[in-house]
């Protein structure tokens, strides 16, 4: 009788232990996916550029801050998108200026969104 009780307790202990281990391993797998299914100029692109680029590249600030490259409206941004310059500077393609200048590269998801917007024809949407 005593042996059965000990064996049962051991079983329960093992089950509890394993259920904890299981939870531990599952938790870090939850990483948000990068959603590039609906990238619009007026929402996703403006959000990325305003957070990372407008501080030097807005029309309202001195040309010296961003070398005169104005990226805060569609009309002035478009030539950078069509030439590939916009993508290459954020992608840190060798041979290009790396942007944001002297700051960490933007996230791979933000780069993917910019690439998608350009591939879809850099629409003013
Ligand atoms: C801290 C200021 C600063 C920030 C932030 C910044 N830039 Fe720049 N950017 C510059 C300067 C200054 C230049 C002029 C060229 C140089 O000095 O490298 C420039 C040049 C450029 C050019 C023209 C490159 C060429 O070869 O003619 C592009 C395109 C550009 N930046 C895009 C961006 C984008 C996109 C972001 C945001 C992801 C960004 N920049 C963030 C300062 C900045």
Short mmCIF file of N, CA, C and O and ligand atoms in Angstrom, two decimals:
data_model
loop_
_atom_site.label_atom_id
_atom_site.label_comp_id
_atom_site.label_asym_id
_atom_site.label_seq_id
_atom_site.Cartn_x
_atom_site.Cartn_y
_atom_site.Cartn_z
N UNK A 1 0.84 -1.21 0.00
CA UNK A 1 0.00 0.00 0.00
C UNK A 1 0.87 1.26 0.00
O UNK A 1 0.68 2.18 -0.78
N UNK A 2 1.87 1.28 0.89
CA UNK A 2 2.78 2.43 0.98
C UNK A 2 3.49 2.67 -0.36
O UNK A 2 3.65 3.80 -0.81
N UNK A 3 3.89 1.53 -0.99
CA UNK A 3 4.62 1.62 -2.27
C UNK A 3 3.74 2.25 -3.34
O UNK A 3 4.21 3.06 -4.14
N UNK A 4 2.46 1.87 -3.34
CA UNK A 4 1.55 2.42 -4.34
C UNK A 4 1.41 3.94 -4.17
O UNK A 4 1.46 4.69 -5.14
N UNK A 5 1.29 4.37 -2.90
CA UNK A 5 1.15 5.81 -2.62
C UNK A 5 2.40 6.54 -3.12
O UNK A 5 2.30 7.57 -3.82
N UNK A 6 3.57 5.99 -2.80
CA UNK A 6 4.82 6.64 -3.22
C UNK A 6 4.91 6.69 -4.75
O UNK A 6 5.23 7.73 -5.33
N UNK A 7 4.53 5.56 -5.37
CA UNK A 7 4.58 5.50 -6.83
C UNK A 7 3.63 6.53 -7.43
O UNK A 7 3.98 7.22 -8.39
N UNK A 8 2.43 6.67 -6.87
CA UNK A 8 1.46 7.64 -7.39
C UNK A 8 1.99 9.06 -7.24
O UNK A 8 1.89 9.88 -8.15
N UNK A 9 2.55 9.34 -6.05
CA UNK A 9 3.10 10.69 -5.83
C UNK A 9 4.22 10.98 -6.83
O UNK A 9 4.30 12.08 -7.38
N UNK A 10 5.05 9.97 -7.07
CA UNK A 10 6.14 10.14 -8.03
C UNK A 10 5.58 10.44 -9.42
O UNK A 10 6.08 11.32 -10.12
N UNK A 11 4.53 9.72 -9.78
CA UNK A 11 3.89 9.94 -11.08
C UNK A 11 3.38 11.37 -11.19
O UNK A 11 3.62 12.06 -12.18
N UNK A 12 2.67 11.81 -10.14
CA UNK A 12 2.11 13.17 -10.15
C UNK A 12 3.25 14.19 -10.27
O UNK A 12 3.18 15.13 -11.06
N UNK A 13 4.33 13.94 -9.51
CA UNK A 13 5.47 14.86 -9.55
C UNK A 13 6.03 14.95 -10.96
O UNK A 13 6.32 16.04 -11.47
N UNK A 14 6.16 13.80 -11.60
CA UNK A 14 6.70 13.78 -12.96
C UNK A 14 5.78 14.55 -13.92
O UNK A 14 6.24 15.35 -14.72
N UNK A 15 4.46 14.32 -13.78
CA UNK A 15 3.51 15.01 -14.66
C UNK A 15 3.59 16.53 -14.46
O UNK A 15 3.68 17.29 -15.42
N UNK A 16 3.62 16.95 -13.18
CA UNK A 16 3.70 18.39 -12.88
C UNK A 16 4.97 18.97 -13.48
O UNK A 16 4.96 20.01 -14.15
N UNK A 17 6.08 18.25 -13.27
CA UNK A 17 7.38 18.70 -13.78
C UNK A 17 7.35 18.88 -15.29
O UNK A 17 7.76 19.89 -15.82
N UNK A 18 6.78 17.87 -15.95
CA UNK A 18 6.77 17.93 -17.42
C UNK A 18 5.85 19.02 -17.94
O UNK A 18 6.15 19.67 -18.93
N UNK A 19 4.73 19.23 -17.25
CA UNK A 19 3.82 20.27 -17.72
C UNK A 19 4.48 21.64 -17.59
O UNK A 19 4.28 22.51 -18.42
N UNK A 20 5.32 21.80 -16.55
CA UNK A 20 6.04 23.08 -16.41
C UNK A 20 7.05 23.22 -17.54
O UNK A 20 7.14 24.27 -18.16
N UNK A 21 7.81 22.16 -17.76
CA UNK A 21 8.81 22.18 -18.83
C UNK A 21 8.14 22.53 -20.17
O UNK A 21 8.65 23.31 -20.93
N UNK A 22 6.99 21.92 -20.38
CA UNK A 22 6.26 22.12 -21.63
C UNK A 22 5.94 23.60 -21.82
O UNK A 22 6.24 24.18 -22.84
N UNK A 23 5.39 24.21 -20.78
CA UNK A 23 5.03 25.63 -20.86
C UNK A 23 6.27 26.48 -21.14
O UNK A 23 6.23 27.39 -21.94
N UNK A 24 7.37 26.14 -20.45
CA UNK A 24 8.61 26.91 -20.62
C UNK A 24 9.06 26.92 -22.08
O UNK A 24 9.51 27.92 -22.59
N UNK A 25 8.94 25.76 -22.73
CA UNK A 25 9.43 25.68 -24.10
C UNK A 25 8.50 26.36 -25.11
O UNK A 25 8.95 26.86 -26.11
N UNK A 26 7.21 26.38 -24.80
CA UNK A 26 6.26 26.94 -25.76
C UNK A 26 6.28 28.47 -25.78
O UNK A 26 6.24 29.07 -26.84
N UNK A 27 6.46 29.08 -24.60
CA UNK A 27 6.34 30.54 -24.50
C UNK A 27 7.18 31.35 -25.49
O UNK A 27 6.62 32.20 -26.18
N UNK A 28 8.50 31.11 -25.64
CA UNK A 28 9.28 32.00 -26.50
C UNK A 28 8.97 31.89 -28.00
O UNK A 28 9.41 32.72 -28.77
N UNK A 29 8.21 30.87 -28.38
CA UNK A 29 7.92 30.67 -29.81
C UNK A 29 6.98 31.75 -30.35
O UNK A 29 6.94 32.03 -31.53
N UNK A 30 6.24 32.41 -29.44
CA UNK A 30 5.26 33.41 -29.88
C UNK A 30 5.96 34.71 -30.27
O UNK A 30 6.21 35.57 -29.46
N UNK A 31 6.33 34.83 -31.54
CA UNK A 31 6.92 36.07 -32.04
C UNK A 31 5.98 36.64 -33.10
O UNK A 31 5.47 35.91 -33.93
N UNK A 32 5.73 37.95 -33.07
CA UNK A 32 4.81 38.52 -34.04
C UNK A 32 5.36 38.40 -35.46
O UNK A 32 6.53 38.70 -35.70
N UNK A 33 4.55 37.96 -36.37
CA UNK A 33 4.98 37.82 -37.76
C UNK A 33 5.00 39.20 -38.42
O UNK A 33 4.33 40.11 -37.97
N UNK A 34 5.79 39.32 -39.47
CA UNK A 34 5.84 40.58 -40.20
C UNK A 34 4.76 40.56 -41.28
O UNK A 34 4.82 39.77 -42.21
N UNK A 35 3.77 41.43 -41.13
CA UNK A 35 2.64 41.43 -42.07
C UNK A 35 2.86 42.48 -43.16
O UNK A 35 2.78 43.67 -42.92
N UNK A 36 3.15 42.01 -44.37
CA UNK A 36 3.36 42.94 -45.49
C UNK A 36 2.21 42.83 -46.50
O UNK A 36 2.35 43.25 -47.64
N UNK A 37 1.08 42.27 -46.03
CA UNK A 37 -0.02 42.02 -46.97
C UNK A 37 -0.75 43.29 -47.40
O UNK A 37 -1.37 43.33 -48.45
N UNK A 38 -0.68 44.33 -46.59
CA UNK A 38 -1.40 45.55 -46.93
C UNK A 38 -0.56 46.77 -46.55
O UNK A 38 -0.75 47.37 -45.50
N UNK A 39 0.42 47.09 -47.38
CA UNK A 39 1.31 48.22 -47.09
C UNK A 39 0.88 49.44 -47.90
O UNK A 39 0.92 49.42 -49.13
N UNK A 40 0.45 50.47 -47.19
CA UNK A 40 -0.01 51.71 -47.85
C UNK A 40 0.96 52.85 -47.56
O UNK A 40 1.53 52.91 -46.48
N UNK A 41 1.08 53.76 -48.51
CA UNK A 41 1.95 54.92 -48.29
C UNK A 41 1.50 55.69 -47.06
O UNK A 41 2.30 55.99 -46.17
N UNK A 42 0.19 56.02 -47.02
CA UNK A 42 -0.31 56.94 -46.00
C UNK A 42 -0.28 56.37 -44.58
O UNK A 42 -0.39 57.14 -43.62
N UNK A 43 -0.13 55.06 -44.44
CA UNK A 43 -0.16 54.48 -43.10
C UNK A 43 1.21 53.89 -42.74
O UNK A 43 1.99 54.49 -42.00
N UNK A 44 1.54 52.73 -43.33
CA UNK A 44 2.76 52.02 -42.93
C UNK A 44 4.02 52.80 -43.30
O UNK A 44 4.94 52.94 -42.48
N UNK A 45 4.09 53.28 -44.54
CA UNK A 45 5.32 53.96 -44.99
C UNK A 45 5.53 55.27 -44.23
O UNK A 45 6.61 55.54 -43.72
N UNK A 46 4.47 56.07 -44.12
CA UNK A 46 4.59 57.33 -43.39
C UNK A 46 4.98 57.06 -41.93
O UNK A 46 5.81 57.76 -41.35
N UNK A 47 4.43 56.00 -41.33
CA UNK A 47 4.79 55.67 -39.95
C UNK A 47 6.27 55.36 -39.81
O UNK A 47 6.94 55.83 -38.90
N UNK A 48 6.79 54.55 -40.72
CA UNK A 48 8.20 54.15 -40.65
C UNK A 48 9.10 55.37 -40.86
O UNK A 48 10.04 55.61 -40.10
N UNK A 49 8.79 56.15 -41.89
CA UNK A 49 9.66 57.29 -42.21
C UNK A 49 9.56 58.40 -41.16
O UNK A 49 10.56 59.02 -40.83
N UNK A 50 8.36 58.61 -40.63
CA UNK A 50 8.24 59.68 -39.62
C UNK A 50 8.98 59.30 -38.35
O UNK A 50 9.57 60.13 -37.69
N UNK A 51 8.98 58.01 -38.02
CA UNK A 51 9.67 57.57 -36.80
C UNK A 51 11.18 57.56 -36.96
O UNK A 51 11.91 57.73 -35.99
N UNK A 52 11.67 57.36 -38.18
CA UNK A 52 13.11 57.14 -38.36
C UNK A 52 13.84 58.15 -39.25
O UNK A 52 15.07 58.18 -39.23
N UNK A 53 13.11 58.93 -40.03
CA UNK A 53 13.78 59.73 -41.06
C UNK A 53 13.42 61.21 -41.04
O UNK A 53 14.26 62.04 -41.39
N UNK A 54 12.20 61.54 -40.69
CA UNK A 54 11.76 62.94 -40.79
C UNK A 54 12.60 63.88 -39.93
O UNK A 54 12.69 65.06 -40.21
N UNK A 55 13.22 63.36 -38.86
CA UNK A 55 14.02 64.24 -37.99
C UNK A 55 15.13 64.92 -38.77
O UNK A 55 15.59 65.99 -38.39
N UNK A 56 15.59 64.32 -39.86
CA UNK A 56 16.62 64.94 -40.71
C UNK A 56 16.09 65.27 -42.10
O UNK A 56 16.67 66.08 -42.80
N UNK A 57 15.00 64.62 -42.52
CA UNK A 57 14.56 64.72 -43.92
C UNK A 57 13.20 65.36 -44.11
O UNK A 57 12.50 65.06 -45.07
N UNK A 58 12.77 66.23 -43.17
CA UNK A 58 11.49 66.90 -43.33
C UNK A 58 11.67 68.20 -44.11
O UNK A 58 12.73 68.82 -44.04
N UNK A 59 10.64 68.62 -44.84
CA UNK A 59 10.71 69.85 -45.65
C UNK A 59 10.96 71.07 -44.77
O UNK A 59 11.57 72.03 -45.21
N UNK A 60 10.48 70.99 -43.53
CA UNK A 60 10.53 72.17 -42.66
C UNK A 60 11.91 72.41 -42.04
O UNK A 60 12.15 73.46 -41.47
N UNK A 61 12.82 71.44 -42.13
CA UNK A 61 14.10 71.63 -41.44
C UNK A 61 15.25 71.91 -42.42
O UNK A 61 15.13 71.68 -43.61
N UNK A 62 16.35 72.40 -41.87
CA UNK A 62 17.49 72.85 -42.68
C UNK A 62 17.99 71.74 -43.61
O UNK A 62 18.06 70.58 -43.21
N UNK A 63 18.35 72.13 -44.83
CA UNK A 63 18.86 71.17 -45.80
C UNK A 63 20.06 70.38 -45.28
O UNK A 63 20.23 69.22 -45.59
N UNK A 64 20.89 71.03 -44.45
CA UNK A 64 22.11 70.39 -43.98
C UNK A 64 21.83 69.12 -43.18
O UNK A 64 22.62 68.17 -43.22
N UNK A 65 20.70 69.05 -42.49
CA UNK A 65 20.43 67.88 -41.65
C UNK A 65 20.27 66.61 -42.46
O UNK A 65 20.68 65.54 -42.05
N UNK A 66 19.66 66.73 -43.62
CA UNK A 66 19.42 65.53 -44.42
C UNK A 66 19.99 65.65 -45.82
O UNK A 66 19.55 64.97 -46.75
N UNK A 67 20.97 66.52 -45.99
CA UNK A 67 21.59 66.70 -47.30
C UNK A 67 20.61 67.22 -48.34
O UNK A 67 20.82 67.05 -49.53
N UNK A 68 19.52 67.86 -47.90
CA UNK A 68 18.54 68.42 -48.84
C UNK A 68 17.57 67.39 -49.40
O UNK A 68 16.75 67.70 -50.25
N UNK A 69 17.65 66.16 -48.92
CA UNK A 69 16.74 65.10 -49.39
C UNK A 69 15.46 65.15 -48.55
O UNK A 69 15.47 64.78 -47.38
N UNK A 70 14.36 65.61 -49.18
CA UNK A 70 13.10 65.77 -48.45
C UNK A 70 12.23 64.54 -48.66
O UNK A 70 11.81 64.26 -49.79
N UNK A 71 11.95 63.83 -47.59
CA UNK A 71 11.25 62.55 -47.71
C UNK A 71 9.88 62.56 -47.05
O UNK A 71 9.26 61.51 -46.90
N UNK A 72 9.40 63.74 -46.66
CA UNK A 72 8.17 63.77 -45.85
C UNK A 72 6.91 64.07 -46.64
O UNK A 72 5.89 64.40 -46.05
N UNK A 73 6.99 63.99 -47.96
CA UNK A 73 5.71 63.99 -48.71
C UNK A 73 5.87 63.11 -49.95
O UNK A 73 6.99 62.86 -50.41
N UNK A 74 4.75 62.64 -50.46
CA UNK A 74 4.78 61.64 -51.52
C UNK A 74 5.54 62.12 -52.75
O UNK A 74 6.35 61.39 -53.32
N UNK A 75 5.30 63.37 -53.16
CA UNK A 75 5.89 63.89 -54.40
C UNK A 75 7.42 63.90 -54.33
O UNK A 75 8.09 63.53 -55.30
N UNK A 76 7.97 64.31 -53.19
CA UNK A 76 9.44 64.37 -53.10
C UNK A 76 10.04 63.01 -52.77
O UNK A 76 11.20 62.75 -53.09
N UNK A 77 9.25 62.11 -52.18
CA UNK A 77 9.76 60.78 -51.86
C UNK A 77 9.81 59.86 -53.09
O UNK A 77 10.72 59.03 -53.23
N UNK A 78 8.84 60.03 -53.98
CA UNK A 78 8.66 59.12 -55.11
C UNK A 78 9.95 58.85 -55.92
O UNK A 78 10.25 57.69 -56.21
N UNK A 79 10.73 59.88 -56.30
CA UNK A 79 11.94 59.59 -57.09
C UNK A 79 12.92 58.67 -56.34
O UNK A 79 13.63 57.89 -56.99
N UNK A 80 12.97 58.76 -55.02
CA UNK A 80 13.86 57.89 -54.24
C UNK A 80 13.36 56.45 -54.27
O UNK A 80 14.15 55.51 -54.22
N UNK A 81 12.04 56.30 -54.32
CA UNK A 81 11.46 54.96 -54.37
C UNK A 81 11.70 54.34 -55.75
O UNK A 81 12.13 53.20 -55.87
N UNK A 82 11.47 55.14 -56.81
CA UNK A 82 11.56 54.58 -58.17
C UNK A 82 13.00 54.28 -58.56
O UNK A 82 13.26 53.35 -59.31
N UNK A 83 13.96 55.05 -58.04
CA UNK A 83 15.36 54.83 -58.41
C UNK A 83 15.99 53.67 -57.64
O UNK A 83 17.07 53.20 -57.99
N UNK A 84 15.35 53.23 -56.56
CA UNK A 84 15.92 52.17 -55.72
C UNK A 84 16.75 52.72 -54.58
O UNK A 84 17.16 51.98 -53.69
N UNK A 85 17.00 54.04 -54.60
CA UNK A 85 17.84 54.64 -53.56
C UNK A 85 17.24 54.44 -52.16
O UNK A 85 17.95 54.09 -51.21
N UNK A 86 15.94 54.67 -52.04
CA UNK A 86 15.28 54.53 -50.74
C UNK A 86 15.51 53.13 -50.17
O UNK A 86 15.92 52.97 -49.02
N UNK A 87 15.25 52.12 -51.00
CA UNK A 87 15.42 50.75 -50.51
C UNK A 87 16.88 50.47 -50.15
O UNK A 87 17.17 49.89 -49.10
N UNK A 88 17.80 50.87 -51.01
CA UNK A 88 19.20 50.53 -50.78
C UNK A 88 19.81 51.21 -49.56
O UNK A 88 20.64 50.61 -48.87
N UNK A 89 19.38 52.44 -49.26
CA UNK A 89 19.95 53.10 -48.07
C UNK A 89 19.43 52.46 -46.77
O UNK A 89 20.19 52.33 -45.81
N UNK A 90 18.16 52.03 -46.75
CA UNK A 90 17.66 51.40 -45.52
C UNK A 90 18.11 49.94 -45.42
O UNK A 90 18.29 49.41 -44.33
N UNK A 91 18.34 49.31 -46.57
CA UNK A 91 18.79 47.92 -46.59
C UNK A 91 20.28 47.79 -46.28
O UNK A 91 20.79 46.71 -46.06
N UNK A 92 20.98 48.93 -46.24
CA UNK A 92 22.44 48.96 -46.05
C UNK A 92 23.15 48.15 -47.14
O UNK A 92 24.05 47.37 -46.86
N UNK A 93 22.73 48.38 -48.38
CA UNK A 93 23.37 47.75 -49.52
C UNK A 93 24.77 48.36 -49.69
O UNK A 93 24.89 49.59 -49.71
N UNK A 94 25.81 47.54 -49.76
CA UNK A 94 27.17 48.08 -49.90
C UNK A 94 27.26 49.07 -51.07
O UNK A 94 26.67 48.84 -52.13
N UNK A 95 27.96 50.19 -50.87
CA UNK A 95 28.11 51.20 -51.91
C UNK A 95 27.13 52.36 -51.75
O UNK A 95 27.25 53.37 -52.43
N UNK A 96 26.16 52.23 -50.87
CA UNK A 96 25.17 53.29 -50.62
C UNK A 96 25.41 53.92 -49.26
O UNK A 96 26.04 53.31 -48.40
N UNK A 97 24.89 55.15 -49.08
CA UNK A 97 24.87 55.75 -47.74
C UNK A 97 23.93 54.91 -46.88
O UNK A 97 22.86 54.53 -47.33
N UNK A 98 24.34 54.62 -45.66
CA UNK A 98 23.48 53.82 -44.77
C UNK A 98 22.58 54.75 -43.97
O UNK A 98 23.05 55.69 -43.33
N UNK A 99 21.30 54.50 -44.04
CA UNK A 99 20.31 55.31 -43.31
C UNK A 99 19.52 54.44 -42.36
O UNK A 99 19.29 53.27 -42.66
N UNK A 100 19.03 55.01 -41.23
CA UNK A 100 19.23 56.39 -40.77
C UNK A 100 20.71 56.65 -40.43
O UNK A 100 21.34 55.79 -39.81
N UNK A 101 21.21 57.81 -40.83
CA UNK A 101 22.63 58.12 -40.72
C UNK A 101 23.13 58.05 -39.28
O UNK A 101 22.56 58.66 -38.39
N UNK A 102 24.19 57.29 -39.09
CA UNK A 102 24.84 57.13 -37.77
C UNK A 102 23.91 56.57 -36.69
O UNK A 102 24.15 56.77 -35.51
N UNK A 103 22.86 55.91 -37.10
CA UNK A 103 21.91 55.32 -36.14
C UNK A 103 21.71 53.85 -36.51
O UNK A 103 22.03 53.45 -37.62
N UNK A 104 21.17 53.04 -35.57
CA UNK A 104 20.96 51.62 -35.89
C UNK A 104 20.01 51.43 -37.08
O UNK A 104 19.10 52.23 -37.27
N UNK A 105 20.24 50.38 -37.83
CA UNK A 105 19.38 50.05 -38.98
C UNK A 105 17.94 49.84 -38.50
O UNK A 105 17.73 49.32 -37.41
N UNK A 106 16.97 50.21 -39.31
CA UNK A 106 15.57 49.98 -38.95
C UNK A 106 15.29 48.47 -38.99
O UNK A 106 16.09 47.70 -39.53
N UNK A 107 14.17 48.03 -38.44
CA UNK A 107 13.90 46.60 -38.31
C UNK A 107 13.75 45.92 -39.67
O UNK A 107 13.37 46.57 -40.66
N UNK A 108 14.02 44.62 -39.70
CA UNK A 108 13.89 43.88 -40.96
C UNK A 108 12.45 43.89 -41.45
O UNK A 108 12.19 43.86 -42.65
N UNK A 109 11.50 43.99 -40.51
CA UNK A 109 10.09 44.05 -40.92
C UNK A 109 9.80 45.39 -41.61
O UNK A 109 9.11 45.42 -42.63
N UNK A 110 10.33 46.48 -41.06
CA UNK A 110 10.12 47.78 -41.70
C UNK A 110 10.78 47.82 -43.08
O UNK A 110 10.22 48.38 -44.03
N UNK A 111 11.96 47.20 -43.21
CA UNK A 111 12.64 47.14 -44.51
C UNK A 111 11.77 46.34 -45.49
O UNK A 111 11.59 46.73 -46.65
N UNK A 112 11.20 45.23 -45.02
CA UNK A 112 10.34 44.40 -45.86
C UNK A 112 9.10 45.17 -46.32
O UNK A 112 8.65 45.02 -47.46
N UNK A 113 8.57 46.01 -45.44
CA UNK A 113 7.39 46.80 -45.82
C UNK A 113 7.74 47.83 -46.89
O UNK A 113 6.99 48.03 -47.85
N UNK A 114 8.89 48.46 -46.75
CA UNK A 114 9.34 49.43 -47.76
C UNK A 114 9.55 48.71 -49.09
O UNK A 114 9.12 49.18 -50.15
N UNK A 115 10.18 47.53 -49.04
CA UNK A 115 10.42 46.76 -50.28
C UNK A 115 9.10 46.39 -50.95
O UNK A 115 8.93 46.52 -52.17
N UNK A 116 8.13 45.96 -50.16
CA UNK A 116 6.82 45.58 -50.69
C UNK A 116 6.12 46.77 -51.34
O UNK A 116 5.59 46.67 -52.45
N UNK A 117 6.16 47.90 -50.65
CA UNK A 117 5.50 49.11 -51.18
C UNK A 117 6.13 49.50 -52.53
O UNK A 117 5.42 49.84 -53.48
N UNK A 118 7.46 49.42 -52.62
CA UNK A 118 8.15 49.76 -53.87
C UNK A 118 7.80 48.75 -54.97
O UNK A 118 7.44 49.13 -56.09
N UNK A 119 7.86 47.45 -54.62
CA UNK A 119 7.54 46.42 -55.62
C UNK A 119 6.12 46.53 -56.13
O UNK A 119 5.83 46.17 -57.26
N UNK A 120 5.22 47.02 -55.28
CA UNK A 120 3.82 47.17 -55.68
C UNK A 120 3.58 48.45 -56.47
O UNK A 120 2.44 48.82 -56.74
N UNK A 121 4.66 49.17 -56.80
CA UNK A 121 4.52 50.34 -57.65
C UNK A 121 4.51 51.67 -56.91
O UNK A 121 4.05 52.67 -57.46
N UNK A 122 5.03 51.67 -55.63
CA UNK A 122 5.10 52.89 -54.78
C UNK A 122 3.90 53.81 -54.99
O UNK A 122 4.05 54.98 -55.35
N UNK A 123 2.72 53.27 -54.73
CA UNK A 123 1.48 54.03 -54.93
C UNK A 123 1.27 55.07 -53.84
O UNK A 123 1.73 54.90 -52.70
N UNK A 124 0.54 56.11 -54.18
CA UNK A 124 0.15 57.13 -53.19
C UNK A 124 -1.19 56.71 -52.59
O UNK A 124 -2.21 57.32 -52.85
N UNK A 125 -1.16 55.63 -51.83
CA UNK A 125 -2.41 55.06 -51.32
C UNK A 125 -2.54 55.19 -49.82
O UNK A 125 -1.68 55.72 -49.17
C1 LIG B 1 20.54 61.97 -38.31
C2 LIG B 1 20.08 62.49 -39.57
C3 LIG B 1 19.51 61.51 -40.58
C4 LIG B 1 18.55 60.56 -40.40
C5 LIG B 1 17.79 60.21 -39.10
C6 LIG B 1 18.31 59.96 -41.68
N1 LIG B 1 19.12 60.54 -42.61
FE1 LIG B 1 19.13 60.16 -44.62
N2 LIG B 1 20.62 61.51 -44.89
C7 LIG B 1 21.19 62.28 -43.89
C8 LIG B 1 22.25 63.11 -44.48
C9 LIG B 1 23.10 64.10 -43.73
C10 LIG B 1 22.29 62.79 -45.85
C11 LIG B 1 23.23 63.38 -46.94
C12 LIG B 1 24.23 62.35 -47.38
C13 LIG B 1 25.15 61.96 -46.27
O1 LIG B 1 25.67 62.83 -45.54
O2 LIG B 1 25.36 60.74 -46.10
C14 LIG B 1 21.25 61.81 -46.08
C15 LIG B 1 20.97 61.26 -47.32
C16 LIG B 1 19.90 60.41 -47.57
C17 LIG B 1 19.51 59.94 -48.87
C18 LIG B 1 20.20 60.28 -50.19
C19 LIG B 1 21.37 59.33 -50.33
C20 LIG B 1 22.16 59.60 -51.59
O3 LIG B 1 23.03 58.77 -51.88
O4 LIG B 1 21.94 60.59 -52.27
C21 LIG B 1 18.44 59.12 -48.71
C22 LIG B 1 17.65 58.39 -49.79
C23 LIG B 1 18.16 59.07 -47.29
N3 LIG B 1 19.07 59.88 -46.63
C24 LIG B 1 17.15 58.32 -46.74
C25 LIG B 1 16.93 58.23 -45.36
C26 LIG B 1 15.91 57.38 -44.81
C27 LIG B 1 14.96 56.51 -45.60
C28 LIG B 1 15.99 57.55 -43.46
C29 LIG B 1 15.18 56.84 -42.41
C30 LIG B 1 15.14 55.39 -42.45
C31 LIG B 1 17.05 58.51 -43.18
N4 LIG B 1 17.59 58.89 -44.37
C32 LIG B 1 17.38 58.97 -41.92
C33 LIG B 1 20.83 62.30 -42.57
C34 LIG B 1 19.88 61.50 -41.99
#
